[in-house]
PDB file of C-alpha atoms and ligand atoms in Angstrom:
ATOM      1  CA  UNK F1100      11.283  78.309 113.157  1.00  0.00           C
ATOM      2  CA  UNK F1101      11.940  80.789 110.700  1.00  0.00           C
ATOM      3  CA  UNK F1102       9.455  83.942 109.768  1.00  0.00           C
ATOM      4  CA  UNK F1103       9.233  84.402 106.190  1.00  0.00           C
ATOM      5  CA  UNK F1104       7.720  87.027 104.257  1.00  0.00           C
ATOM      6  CA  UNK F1105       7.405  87.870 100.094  1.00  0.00           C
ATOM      7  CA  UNK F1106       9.456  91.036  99.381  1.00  0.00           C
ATOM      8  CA  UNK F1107       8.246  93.874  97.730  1.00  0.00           C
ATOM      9  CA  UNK F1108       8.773  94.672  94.064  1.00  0.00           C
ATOM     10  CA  UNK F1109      10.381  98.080  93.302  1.00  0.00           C
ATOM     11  CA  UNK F1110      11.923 100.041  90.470  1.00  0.00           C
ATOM     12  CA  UNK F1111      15.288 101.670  90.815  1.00  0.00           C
ATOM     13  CA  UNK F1112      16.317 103.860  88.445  1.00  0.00           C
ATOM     14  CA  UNK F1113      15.242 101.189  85.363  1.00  0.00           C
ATOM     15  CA  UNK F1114      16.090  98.364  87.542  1.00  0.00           C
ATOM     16  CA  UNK F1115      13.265  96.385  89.028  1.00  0.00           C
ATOM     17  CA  UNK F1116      14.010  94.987  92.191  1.00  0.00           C
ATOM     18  CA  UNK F1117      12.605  92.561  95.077  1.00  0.00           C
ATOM     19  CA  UNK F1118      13.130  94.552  98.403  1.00  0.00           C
ATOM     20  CA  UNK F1119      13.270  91.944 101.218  1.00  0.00           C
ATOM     21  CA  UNK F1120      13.598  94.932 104.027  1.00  0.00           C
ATOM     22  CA  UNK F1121      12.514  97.048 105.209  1.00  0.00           C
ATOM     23  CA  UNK F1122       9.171  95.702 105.991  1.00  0.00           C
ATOM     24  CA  UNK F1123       6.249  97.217 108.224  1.00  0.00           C
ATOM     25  CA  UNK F1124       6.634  95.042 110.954  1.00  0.00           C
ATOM     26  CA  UNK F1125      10.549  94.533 110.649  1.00  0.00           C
ATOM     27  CA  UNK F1126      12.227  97.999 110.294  1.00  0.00           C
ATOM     28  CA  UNK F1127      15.617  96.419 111.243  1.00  0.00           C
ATOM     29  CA  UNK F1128      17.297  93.077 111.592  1.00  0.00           C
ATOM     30  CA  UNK F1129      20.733  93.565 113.436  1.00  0.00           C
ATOM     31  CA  UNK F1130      21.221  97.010 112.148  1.00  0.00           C
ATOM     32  CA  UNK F1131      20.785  95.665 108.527  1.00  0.00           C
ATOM     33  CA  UNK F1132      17.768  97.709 107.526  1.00  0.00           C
ATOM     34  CA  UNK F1133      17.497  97.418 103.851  1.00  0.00           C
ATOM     35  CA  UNK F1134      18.178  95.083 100.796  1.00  0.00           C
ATOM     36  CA  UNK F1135      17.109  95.263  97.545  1.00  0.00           C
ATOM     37  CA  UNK F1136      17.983  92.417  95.066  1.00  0.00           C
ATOM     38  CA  UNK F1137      18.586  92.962  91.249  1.00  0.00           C
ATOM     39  CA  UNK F1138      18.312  91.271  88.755  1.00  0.00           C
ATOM     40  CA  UNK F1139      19.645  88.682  87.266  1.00  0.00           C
ATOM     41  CA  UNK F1140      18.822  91.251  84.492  1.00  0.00           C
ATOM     42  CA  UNK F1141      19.739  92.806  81.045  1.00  0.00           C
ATOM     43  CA  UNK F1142      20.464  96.051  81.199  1.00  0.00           C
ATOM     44  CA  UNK F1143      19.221  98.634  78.867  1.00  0.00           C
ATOM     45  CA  UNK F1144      21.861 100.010  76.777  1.00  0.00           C
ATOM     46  CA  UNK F1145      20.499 103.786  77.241  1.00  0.00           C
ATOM     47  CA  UNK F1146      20.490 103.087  81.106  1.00  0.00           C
ATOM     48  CA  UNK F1147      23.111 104.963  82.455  1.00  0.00           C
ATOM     49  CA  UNK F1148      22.845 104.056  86.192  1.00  0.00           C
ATOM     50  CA  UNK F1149      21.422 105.593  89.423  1.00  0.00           C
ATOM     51  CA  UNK F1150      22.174 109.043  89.353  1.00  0.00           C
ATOM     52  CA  UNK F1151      24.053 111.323  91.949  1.00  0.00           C
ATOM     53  CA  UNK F1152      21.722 111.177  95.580  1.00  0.00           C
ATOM     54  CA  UNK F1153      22.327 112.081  98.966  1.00  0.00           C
ATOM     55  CA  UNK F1154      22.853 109.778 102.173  1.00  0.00           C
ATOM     56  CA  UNK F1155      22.718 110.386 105.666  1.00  0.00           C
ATOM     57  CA  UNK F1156      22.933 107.682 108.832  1.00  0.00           C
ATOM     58  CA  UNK F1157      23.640 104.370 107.054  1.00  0.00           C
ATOM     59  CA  UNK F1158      26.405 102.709 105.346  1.00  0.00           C
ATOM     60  CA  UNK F1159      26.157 101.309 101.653  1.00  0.00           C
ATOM     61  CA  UNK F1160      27.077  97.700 101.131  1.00  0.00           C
ATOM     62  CA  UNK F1161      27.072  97.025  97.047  1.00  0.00           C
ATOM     63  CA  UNK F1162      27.577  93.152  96.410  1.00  0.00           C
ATOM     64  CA  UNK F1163      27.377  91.775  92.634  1.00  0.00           C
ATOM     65  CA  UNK F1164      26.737  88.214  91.477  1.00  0.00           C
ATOM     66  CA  UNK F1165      27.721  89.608  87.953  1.00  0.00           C
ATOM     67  CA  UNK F1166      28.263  92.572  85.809  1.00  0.00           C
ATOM     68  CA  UNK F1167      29.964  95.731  87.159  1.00  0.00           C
ATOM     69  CA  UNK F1168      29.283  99.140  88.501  1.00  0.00           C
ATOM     70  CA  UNK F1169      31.135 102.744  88.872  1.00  0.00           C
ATOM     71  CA  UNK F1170      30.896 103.971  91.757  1.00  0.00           C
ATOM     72  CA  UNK F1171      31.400 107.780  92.659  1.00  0.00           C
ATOM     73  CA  UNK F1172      31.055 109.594  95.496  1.00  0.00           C
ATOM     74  CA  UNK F1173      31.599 113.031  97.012  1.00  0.00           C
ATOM     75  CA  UNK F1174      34.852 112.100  98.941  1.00  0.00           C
ATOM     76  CA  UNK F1175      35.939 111.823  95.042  1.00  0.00           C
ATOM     77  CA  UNK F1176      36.037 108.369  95.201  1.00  0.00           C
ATOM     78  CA  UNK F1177      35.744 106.634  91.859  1.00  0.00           C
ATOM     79  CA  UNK F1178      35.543 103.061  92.138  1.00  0.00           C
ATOM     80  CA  UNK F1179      34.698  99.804  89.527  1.00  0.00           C
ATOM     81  CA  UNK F1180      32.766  97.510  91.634  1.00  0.00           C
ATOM     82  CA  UNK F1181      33.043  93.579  90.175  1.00  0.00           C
ATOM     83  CA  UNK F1182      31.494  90.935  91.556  1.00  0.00           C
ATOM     84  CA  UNK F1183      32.914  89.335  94.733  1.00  0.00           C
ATOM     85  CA  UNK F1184      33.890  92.788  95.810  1.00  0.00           C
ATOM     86  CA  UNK F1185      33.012  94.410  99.232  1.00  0.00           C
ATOM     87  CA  UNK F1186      32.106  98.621  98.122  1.00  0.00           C
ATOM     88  CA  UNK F1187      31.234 100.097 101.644  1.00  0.00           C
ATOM     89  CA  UNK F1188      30.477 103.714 101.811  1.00  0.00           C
ATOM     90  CA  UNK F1189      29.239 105.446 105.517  1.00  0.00           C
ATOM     91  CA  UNK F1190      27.150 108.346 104.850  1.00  0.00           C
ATOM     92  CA  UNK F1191      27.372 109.658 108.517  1.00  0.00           C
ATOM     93  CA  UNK F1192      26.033 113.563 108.161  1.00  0.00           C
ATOM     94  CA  UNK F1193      26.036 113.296 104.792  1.00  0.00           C
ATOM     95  CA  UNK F1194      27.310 111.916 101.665  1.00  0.00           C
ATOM     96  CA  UNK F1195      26.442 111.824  97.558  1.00  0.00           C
ATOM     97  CA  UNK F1196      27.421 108.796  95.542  1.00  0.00           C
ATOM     98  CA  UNK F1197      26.443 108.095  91.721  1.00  0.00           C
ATOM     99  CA  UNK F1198      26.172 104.461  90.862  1.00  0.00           C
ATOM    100  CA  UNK F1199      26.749 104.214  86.976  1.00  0.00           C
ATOM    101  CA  UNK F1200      25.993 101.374  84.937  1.00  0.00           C
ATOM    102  CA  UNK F1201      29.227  99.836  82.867  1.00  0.00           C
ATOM    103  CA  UNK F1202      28.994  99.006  79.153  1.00  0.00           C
ATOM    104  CA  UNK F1203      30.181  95.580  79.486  1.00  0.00           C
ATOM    105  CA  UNK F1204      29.456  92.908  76.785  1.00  0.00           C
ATOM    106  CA  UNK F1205      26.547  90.909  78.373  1.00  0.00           C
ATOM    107  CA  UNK F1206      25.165  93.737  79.660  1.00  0.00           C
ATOM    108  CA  UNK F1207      24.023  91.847  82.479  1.00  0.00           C
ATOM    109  CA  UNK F1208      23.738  93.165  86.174  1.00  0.00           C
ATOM    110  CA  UNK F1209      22.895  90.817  89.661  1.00  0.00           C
ATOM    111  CA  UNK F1210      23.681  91.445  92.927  1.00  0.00           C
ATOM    112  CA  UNK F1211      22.705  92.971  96.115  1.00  0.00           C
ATOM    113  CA  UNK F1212      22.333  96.635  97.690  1.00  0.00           C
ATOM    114  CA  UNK F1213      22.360  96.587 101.392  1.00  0.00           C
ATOM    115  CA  UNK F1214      22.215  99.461 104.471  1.00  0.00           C
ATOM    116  CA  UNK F1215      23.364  99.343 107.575  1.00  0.00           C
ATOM    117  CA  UNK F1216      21.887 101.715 109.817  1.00  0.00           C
ATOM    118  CA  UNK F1217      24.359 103.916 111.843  1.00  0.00           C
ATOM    119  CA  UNK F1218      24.768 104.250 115.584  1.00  0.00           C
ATOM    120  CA  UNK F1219      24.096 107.158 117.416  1.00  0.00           C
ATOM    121  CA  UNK F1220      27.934 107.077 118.192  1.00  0.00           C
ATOM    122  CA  UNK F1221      28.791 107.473 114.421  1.00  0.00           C
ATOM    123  CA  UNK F1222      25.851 108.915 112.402  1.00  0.00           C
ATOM    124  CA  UNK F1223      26.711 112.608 112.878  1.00  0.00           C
ATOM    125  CA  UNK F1224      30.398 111.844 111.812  1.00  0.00           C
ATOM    126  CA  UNK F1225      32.362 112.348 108.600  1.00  0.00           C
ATOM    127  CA  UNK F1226      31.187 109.896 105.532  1.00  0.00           C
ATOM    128  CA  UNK F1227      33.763 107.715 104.565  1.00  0.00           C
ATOM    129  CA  UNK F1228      34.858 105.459 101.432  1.00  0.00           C
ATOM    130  CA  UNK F1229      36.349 101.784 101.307  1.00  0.00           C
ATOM    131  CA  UNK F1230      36.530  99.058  98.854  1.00  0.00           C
ATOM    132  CA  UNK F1231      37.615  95.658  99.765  1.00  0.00           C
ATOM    133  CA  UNK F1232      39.014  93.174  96.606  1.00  0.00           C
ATOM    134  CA  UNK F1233      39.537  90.205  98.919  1.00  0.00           C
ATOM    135  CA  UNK F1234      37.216  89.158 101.557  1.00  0.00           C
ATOM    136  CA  UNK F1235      38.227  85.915 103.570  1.00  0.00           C
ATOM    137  CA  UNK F1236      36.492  82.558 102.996  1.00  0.00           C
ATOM    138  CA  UNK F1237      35.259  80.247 105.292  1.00  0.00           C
ATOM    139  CA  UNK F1238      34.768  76.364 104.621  1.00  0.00           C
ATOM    140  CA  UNK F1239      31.849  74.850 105.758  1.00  0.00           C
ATOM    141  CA  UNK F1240      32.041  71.446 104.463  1.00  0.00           C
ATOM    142  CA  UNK F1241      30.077  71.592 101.398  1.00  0.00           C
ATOM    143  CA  UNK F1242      29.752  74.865 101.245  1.00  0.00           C
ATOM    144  CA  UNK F1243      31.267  78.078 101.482  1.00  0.00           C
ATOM    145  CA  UNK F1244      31.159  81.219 103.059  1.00  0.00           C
ATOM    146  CA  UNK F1245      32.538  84.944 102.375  1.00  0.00           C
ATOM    147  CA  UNK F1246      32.850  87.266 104.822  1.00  0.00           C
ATOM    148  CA  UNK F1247      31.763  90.723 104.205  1.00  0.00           C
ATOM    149  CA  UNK F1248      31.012  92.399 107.047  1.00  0.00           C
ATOM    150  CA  UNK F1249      32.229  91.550 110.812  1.00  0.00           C
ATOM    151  CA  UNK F1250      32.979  87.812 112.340  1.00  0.00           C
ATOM    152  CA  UNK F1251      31.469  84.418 111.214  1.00  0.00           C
ATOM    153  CA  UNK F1252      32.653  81.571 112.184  1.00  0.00           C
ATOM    154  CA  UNK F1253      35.643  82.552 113.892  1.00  0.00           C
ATOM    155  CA  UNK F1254      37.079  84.402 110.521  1.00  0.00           C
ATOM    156  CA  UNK F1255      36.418  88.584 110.788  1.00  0.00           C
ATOM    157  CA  UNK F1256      36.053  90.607 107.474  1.00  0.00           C
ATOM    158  CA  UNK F1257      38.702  93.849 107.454  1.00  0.00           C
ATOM    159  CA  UNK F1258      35.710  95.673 106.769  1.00  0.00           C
ATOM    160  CA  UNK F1259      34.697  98.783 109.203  1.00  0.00           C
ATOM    161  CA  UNK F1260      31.470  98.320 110.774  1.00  0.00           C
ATOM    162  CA  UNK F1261      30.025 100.527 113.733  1.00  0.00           C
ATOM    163  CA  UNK F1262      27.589  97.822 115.510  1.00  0.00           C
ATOM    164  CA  UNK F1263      27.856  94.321 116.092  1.00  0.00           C
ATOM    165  CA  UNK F1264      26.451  92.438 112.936  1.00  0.00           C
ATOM    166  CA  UNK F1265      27.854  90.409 110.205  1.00  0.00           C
ATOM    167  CA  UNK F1266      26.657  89.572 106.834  1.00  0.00           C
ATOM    168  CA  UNK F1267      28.158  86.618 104.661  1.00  0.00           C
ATOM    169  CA  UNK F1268      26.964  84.742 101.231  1.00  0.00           C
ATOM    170  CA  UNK F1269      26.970  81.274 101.543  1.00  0.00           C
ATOM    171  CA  UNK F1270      27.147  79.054  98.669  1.00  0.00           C
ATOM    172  CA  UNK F1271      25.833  75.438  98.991  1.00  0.00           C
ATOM    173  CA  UNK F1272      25.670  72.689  96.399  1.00  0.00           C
ATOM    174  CA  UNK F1273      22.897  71.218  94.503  1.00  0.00           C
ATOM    175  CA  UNK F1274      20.971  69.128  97.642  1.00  0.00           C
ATOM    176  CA  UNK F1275      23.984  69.996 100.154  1.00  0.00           C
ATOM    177  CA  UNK F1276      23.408  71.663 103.858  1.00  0.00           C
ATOM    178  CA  UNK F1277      25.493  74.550 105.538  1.00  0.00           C
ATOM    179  CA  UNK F1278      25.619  74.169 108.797  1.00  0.00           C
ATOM    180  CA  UNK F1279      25.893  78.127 109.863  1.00  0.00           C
ATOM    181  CA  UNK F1280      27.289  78.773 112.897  1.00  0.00           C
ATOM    182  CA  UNK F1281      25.655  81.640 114.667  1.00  0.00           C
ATOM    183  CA  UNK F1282      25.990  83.833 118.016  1.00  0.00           C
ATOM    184  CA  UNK F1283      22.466  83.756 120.433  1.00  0.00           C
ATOM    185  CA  UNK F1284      22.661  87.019 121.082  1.00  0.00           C
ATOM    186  CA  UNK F1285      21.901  87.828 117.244  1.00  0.00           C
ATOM    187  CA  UNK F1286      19.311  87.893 115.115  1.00  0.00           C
ATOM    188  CA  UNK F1287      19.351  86.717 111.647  1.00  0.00           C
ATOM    189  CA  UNK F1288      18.161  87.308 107.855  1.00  0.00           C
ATOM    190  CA  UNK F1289      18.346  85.686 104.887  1.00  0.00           C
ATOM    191  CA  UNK F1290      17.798  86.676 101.072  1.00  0.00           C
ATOM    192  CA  UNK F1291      17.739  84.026  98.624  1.00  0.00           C
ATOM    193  CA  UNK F1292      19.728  85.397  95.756  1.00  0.00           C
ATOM    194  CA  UNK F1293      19.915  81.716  93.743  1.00  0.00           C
ATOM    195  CA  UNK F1294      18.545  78.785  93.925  1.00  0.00           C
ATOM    196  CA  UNK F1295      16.561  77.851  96.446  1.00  0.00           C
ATOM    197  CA  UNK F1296      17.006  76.561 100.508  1.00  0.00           C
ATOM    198  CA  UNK F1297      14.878  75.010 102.882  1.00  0.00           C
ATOM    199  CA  UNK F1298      15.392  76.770 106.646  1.00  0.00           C
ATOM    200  CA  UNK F1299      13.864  74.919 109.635  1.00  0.00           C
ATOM    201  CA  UNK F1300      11.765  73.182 107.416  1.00  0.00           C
ATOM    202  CA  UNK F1301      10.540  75.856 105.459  1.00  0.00           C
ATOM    203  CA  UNK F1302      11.076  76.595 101.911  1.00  0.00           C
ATOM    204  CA  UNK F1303      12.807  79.920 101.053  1.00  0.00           C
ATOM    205  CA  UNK F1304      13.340  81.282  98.040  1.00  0.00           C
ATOM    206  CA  UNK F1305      14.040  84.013  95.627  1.00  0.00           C
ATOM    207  CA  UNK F1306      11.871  87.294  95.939  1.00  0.00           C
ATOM    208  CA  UNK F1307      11.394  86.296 100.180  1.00  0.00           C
ATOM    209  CA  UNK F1308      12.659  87.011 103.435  1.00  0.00           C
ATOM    210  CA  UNK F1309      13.584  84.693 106.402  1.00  0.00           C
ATOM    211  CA  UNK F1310      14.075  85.509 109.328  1.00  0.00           C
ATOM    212  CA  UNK F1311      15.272  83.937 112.703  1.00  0.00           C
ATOM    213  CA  UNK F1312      15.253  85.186 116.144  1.00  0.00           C
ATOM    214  CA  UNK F1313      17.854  85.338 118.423  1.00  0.00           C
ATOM    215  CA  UNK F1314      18.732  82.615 121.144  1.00  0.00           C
ATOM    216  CA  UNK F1315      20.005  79.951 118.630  1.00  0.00           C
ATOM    217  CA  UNK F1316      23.883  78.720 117.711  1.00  0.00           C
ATOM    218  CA  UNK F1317      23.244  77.211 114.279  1.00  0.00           C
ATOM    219  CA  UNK F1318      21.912  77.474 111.441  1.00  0.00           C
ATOM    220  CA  UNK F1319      20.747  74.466 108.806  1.00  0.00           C
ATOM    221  CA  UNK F1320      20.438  75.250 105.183  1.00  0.00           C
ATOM    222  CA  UNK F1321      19.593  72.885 102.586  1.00  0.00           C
ATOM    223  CA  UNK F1322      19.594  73.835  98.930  1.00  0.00           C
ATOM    224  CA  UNK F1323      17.609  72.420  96.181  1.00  0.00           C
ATOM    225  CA  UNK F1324      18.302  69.594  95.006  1.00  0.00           C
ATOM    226  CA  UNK F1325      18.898  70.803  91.177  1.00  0.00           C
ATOM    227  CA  UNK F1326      20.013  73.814  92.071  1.00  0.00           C
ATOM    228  CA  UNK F1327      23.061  75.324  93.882  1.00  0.00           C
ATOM    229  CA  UNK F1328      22.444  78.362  95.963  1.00  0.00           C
ATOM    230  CA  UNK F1329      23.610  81.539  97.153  1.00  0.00           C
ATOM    231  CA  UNK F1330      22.069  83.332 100.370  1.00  0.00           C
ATOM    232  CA  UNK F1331      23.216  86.157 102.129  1.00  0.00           C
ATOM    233  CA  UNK F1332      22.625  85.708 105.630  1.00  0.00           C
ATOM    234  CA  UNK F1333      22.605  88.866 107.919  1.00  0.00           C
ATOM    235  CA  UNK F1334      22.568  89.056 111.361  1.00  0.00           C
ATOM    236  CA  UNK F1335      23.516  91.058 114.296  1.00  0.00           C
ATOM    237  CA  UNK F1336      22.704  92.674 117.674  1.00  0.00           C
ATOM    238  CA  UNK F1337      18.878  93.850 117.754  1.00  0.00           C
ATOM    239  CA  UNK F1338      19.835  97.697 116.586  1.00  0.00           C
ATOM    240  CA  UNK F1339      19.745  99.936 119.877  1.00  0.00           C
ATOM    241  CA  UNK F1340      17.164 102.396 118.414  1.00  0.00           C
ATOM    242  CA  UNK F1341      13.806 102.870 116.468  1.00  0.00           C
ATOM    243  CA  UNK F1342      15.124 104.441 112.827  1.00  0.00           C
ATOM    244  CA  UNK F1343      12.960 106.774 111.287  1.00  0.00           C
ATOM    245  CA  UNK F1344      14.001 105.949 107.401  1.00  0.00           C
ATOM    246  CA  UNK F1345      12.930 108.209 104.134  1.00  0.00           C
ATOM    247  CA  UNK F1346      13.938 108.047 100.773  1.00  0.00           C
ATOM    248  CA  UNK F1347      17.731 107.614 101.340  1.00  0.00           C
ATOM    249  CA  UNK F1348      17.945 109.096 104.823  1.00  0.00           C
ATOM    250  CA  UNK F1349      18.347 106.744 108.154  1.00  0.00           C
ATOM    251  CA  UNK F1350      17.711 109.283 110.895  1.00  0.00           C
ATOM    252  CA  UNK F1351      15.764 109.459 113.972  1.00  0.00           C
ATOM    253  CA  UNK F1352      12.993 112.295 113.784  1.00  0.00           C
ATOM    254  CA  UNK F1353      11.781 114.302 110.693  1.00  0.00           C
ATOM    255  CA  UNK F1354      13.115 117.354 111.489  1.00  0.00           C
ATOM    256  CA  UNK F1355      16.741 115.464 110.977  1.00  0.00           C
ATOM    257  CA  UNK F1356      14.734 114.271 107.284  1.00  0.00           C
ATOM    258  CA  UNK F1357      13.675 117.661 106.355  1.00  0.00           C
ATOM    259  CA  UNK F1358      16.858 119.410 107.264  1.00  0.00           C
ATOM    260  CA  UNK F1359      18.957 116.493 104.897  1.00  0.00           C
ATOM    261  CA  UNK F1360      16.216 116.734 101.860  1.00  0.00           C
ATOM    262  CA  UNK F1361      16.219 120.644 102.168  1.00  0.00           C
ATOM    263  CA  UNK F1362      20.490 120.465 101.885  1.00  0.00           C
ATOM    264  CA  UNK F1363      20.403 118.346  98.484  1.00  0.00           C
ATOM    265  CA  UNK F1364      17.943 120.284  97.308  1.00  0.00           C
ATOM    266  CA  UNK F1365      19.188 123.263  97.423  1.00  0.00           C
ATOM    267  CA  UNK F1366      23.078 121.865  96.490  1.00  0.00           C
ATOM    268  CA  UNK F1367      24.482 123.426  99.863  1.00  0.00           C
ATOM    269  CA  UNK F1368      27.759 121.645 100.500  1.00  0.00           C
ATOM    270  CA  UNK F1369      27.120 119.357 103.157  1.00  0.00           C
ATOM    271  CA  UNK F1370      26.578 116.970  99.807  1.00  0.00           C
ATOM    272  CA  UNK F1371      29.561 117.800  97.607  1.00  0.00           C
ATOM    273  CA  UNK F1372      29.231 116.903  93.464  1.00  0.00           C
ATOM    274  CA  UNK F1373      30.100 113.442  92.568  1.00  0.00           C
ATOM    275  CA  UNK F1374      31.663 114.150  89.480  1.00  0.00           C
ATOM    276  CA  UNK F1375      29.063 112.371  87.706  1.00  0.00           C
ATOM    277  CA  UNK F1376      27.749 113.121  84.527  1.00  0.00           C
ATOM    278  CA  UNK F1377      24.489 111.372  85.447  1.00  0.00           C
ATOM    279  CA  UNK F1378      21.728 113.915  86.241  1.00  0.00           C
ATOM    280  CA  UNK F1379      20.517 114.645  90.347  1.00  0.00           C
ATOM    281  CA  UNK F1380      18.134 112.790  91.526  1.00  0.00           C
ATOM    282  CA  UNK F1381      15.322 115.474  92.775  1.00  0.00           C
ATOM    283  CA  UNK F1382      13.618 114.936  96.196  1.00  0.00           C
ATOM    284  CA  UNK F1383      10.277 113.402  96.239  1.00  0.00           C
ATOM    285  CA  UNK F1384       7.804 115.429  98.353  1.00  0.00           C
ATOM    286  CA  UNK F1385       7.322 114.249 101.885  1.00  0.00           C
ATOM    287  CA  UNK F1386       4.517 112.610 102.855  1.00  0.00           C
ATOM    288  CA  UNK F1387       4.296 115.283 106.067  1.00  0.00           C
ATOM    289  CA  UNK F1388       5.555 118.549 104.737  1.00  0.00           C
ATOM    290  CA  UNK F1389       4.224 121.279 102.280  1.00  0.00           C
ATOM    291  CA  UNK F1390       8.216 122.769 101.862  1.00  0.00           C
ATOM    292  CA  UNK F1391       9.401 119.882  98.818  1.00  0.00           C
TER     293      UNK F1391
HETATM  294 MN1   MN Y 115      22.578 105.184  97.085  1.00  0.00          MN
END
């Protein structure tokens, strides 16, 4: 049995997007806790990006289908993100980052943006920076997976990661089935990014969330039968705390929101300049305080 649920459209920046978590009654899933999919779109040719904005508690995981991002942050990283690429950047206490669109011919932008809430053993730490070109591949008969983040399957992605969870995009031919191997002790999402699957015997598609709870070694995906598809599934170790989440912040208690939104307002250096040319993305006002 799988649990699925519509996601939620959204606009970021100019992008509109289908955000499959978080949801009210599913905060976290491992300690994935948030994934917005773009596109397949067009993007405007005055659309410069997502401007500079501040993280705290969560890592970044940036996965493209197609087109290309720049990504900058305020380690003074500066980094081209193509498709098939791992960009992983842990806010800890705080980071900034700038995601700028690329003038490439088609134009065209798809892919995924994914957090990983932090631990309470790493969240007050330094922020950090890495890139990963080549990600190892696992063969699952018809299909095939790539490893982004942690072990599947027996193959382990170089990538850092601070909890136990994994997250991998499986690509399955037109009417083919993966047969994902998983751990019990997990549990598990999946996003639809094309095509569409049938979980468990339920359909699943694009614009949807599945999940699947823990206490299971496998799981069966069919695709389409017209269609090939890609899903990311996502799993991991049901995360060890209740995440208070605002705006861009992961943290545990408002005062830890307030103190973050107060910083990047006010340009103190705990978020240093990205070296973007893109303008600041302000605060919004939170829902529980009068200071902005
Ligand atoms: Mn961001």
């Amino acid at each position: 049995m799988i649990e699925v649920t519509d996601s939620r459209q959204a606009i970021v920046g100019e992008t509109p997007v289908r955000r499959a978590l978080p949801r009210r009654d599913r905060r976290t899933v491992g300690a994935w806790c948030f994934a917005d999919h773009m596109g397949p779109v067009t993007v405007a040719s005055g659309d410069g990006g997502i401007g500079p904005h501040p993280h705290i508690g969560l890592q970044t995981v940036t996965w493209l289908l197609a087109g290309e991002l720049l990504h900058r942050d305020s380690l003074g990283s500066e980094q081209l993100i193509r498709p098939g690429q791992l960009n992983l950047m842990t806010a800890g206490a705080g980071v900034a980052h700038a995601e700028e669109n690329v003038a490439t011919p088609e134009r065209q932008l798809h892919g995924i943006q994914l957090w990983v809430a932090q631990p309470e053993s790493t969240r007050h730490r330094d922020a950090a920076f890495e890139h990963h070109e080549d990600l190892p591949r696992v063969d699952l008969g018809p299909a095939d997976a790539t490893v982004l983040v942690g072990s599947f399957a027996g193959t382990s992605s170089p990538a850092r990661r601070d909890t136990d969870h994994f997250g991998v995009q499986l690509t399955i031919p037109p009417g083919a089935t993966a047969e994902a191997p998983v751990s019990p002790g997990h549990e598990h999402a999946l996003v639809v990014l094309v095509g569409a699957i049938a979980v468990d015997g339920s359909a699943l598609t694009v614009g949807q969330l599945g999940y699947a709870a823990p206490e299971r070694d496998t799981i069966g995906l069919r695709a389409d039968a017209t269609e090939h598809a890609v899903v990311m599934l996502l799993g991991g170790t049901p995360f060890e705390n209740e995440i208070l989440m605002w705006w861009n912040f992961v943290a545990r208690t408002r005062d830890e929101i307030d103190a973050a939104a107060m910083a990047w307002t006010s340009a103190s250096d705990r978020f240093a300049d990205t070296g973007s040319q893109l303008g600041r993305i302000p605060v919004p006002p939170r829902p529980w305080s009068s200071a902005g």
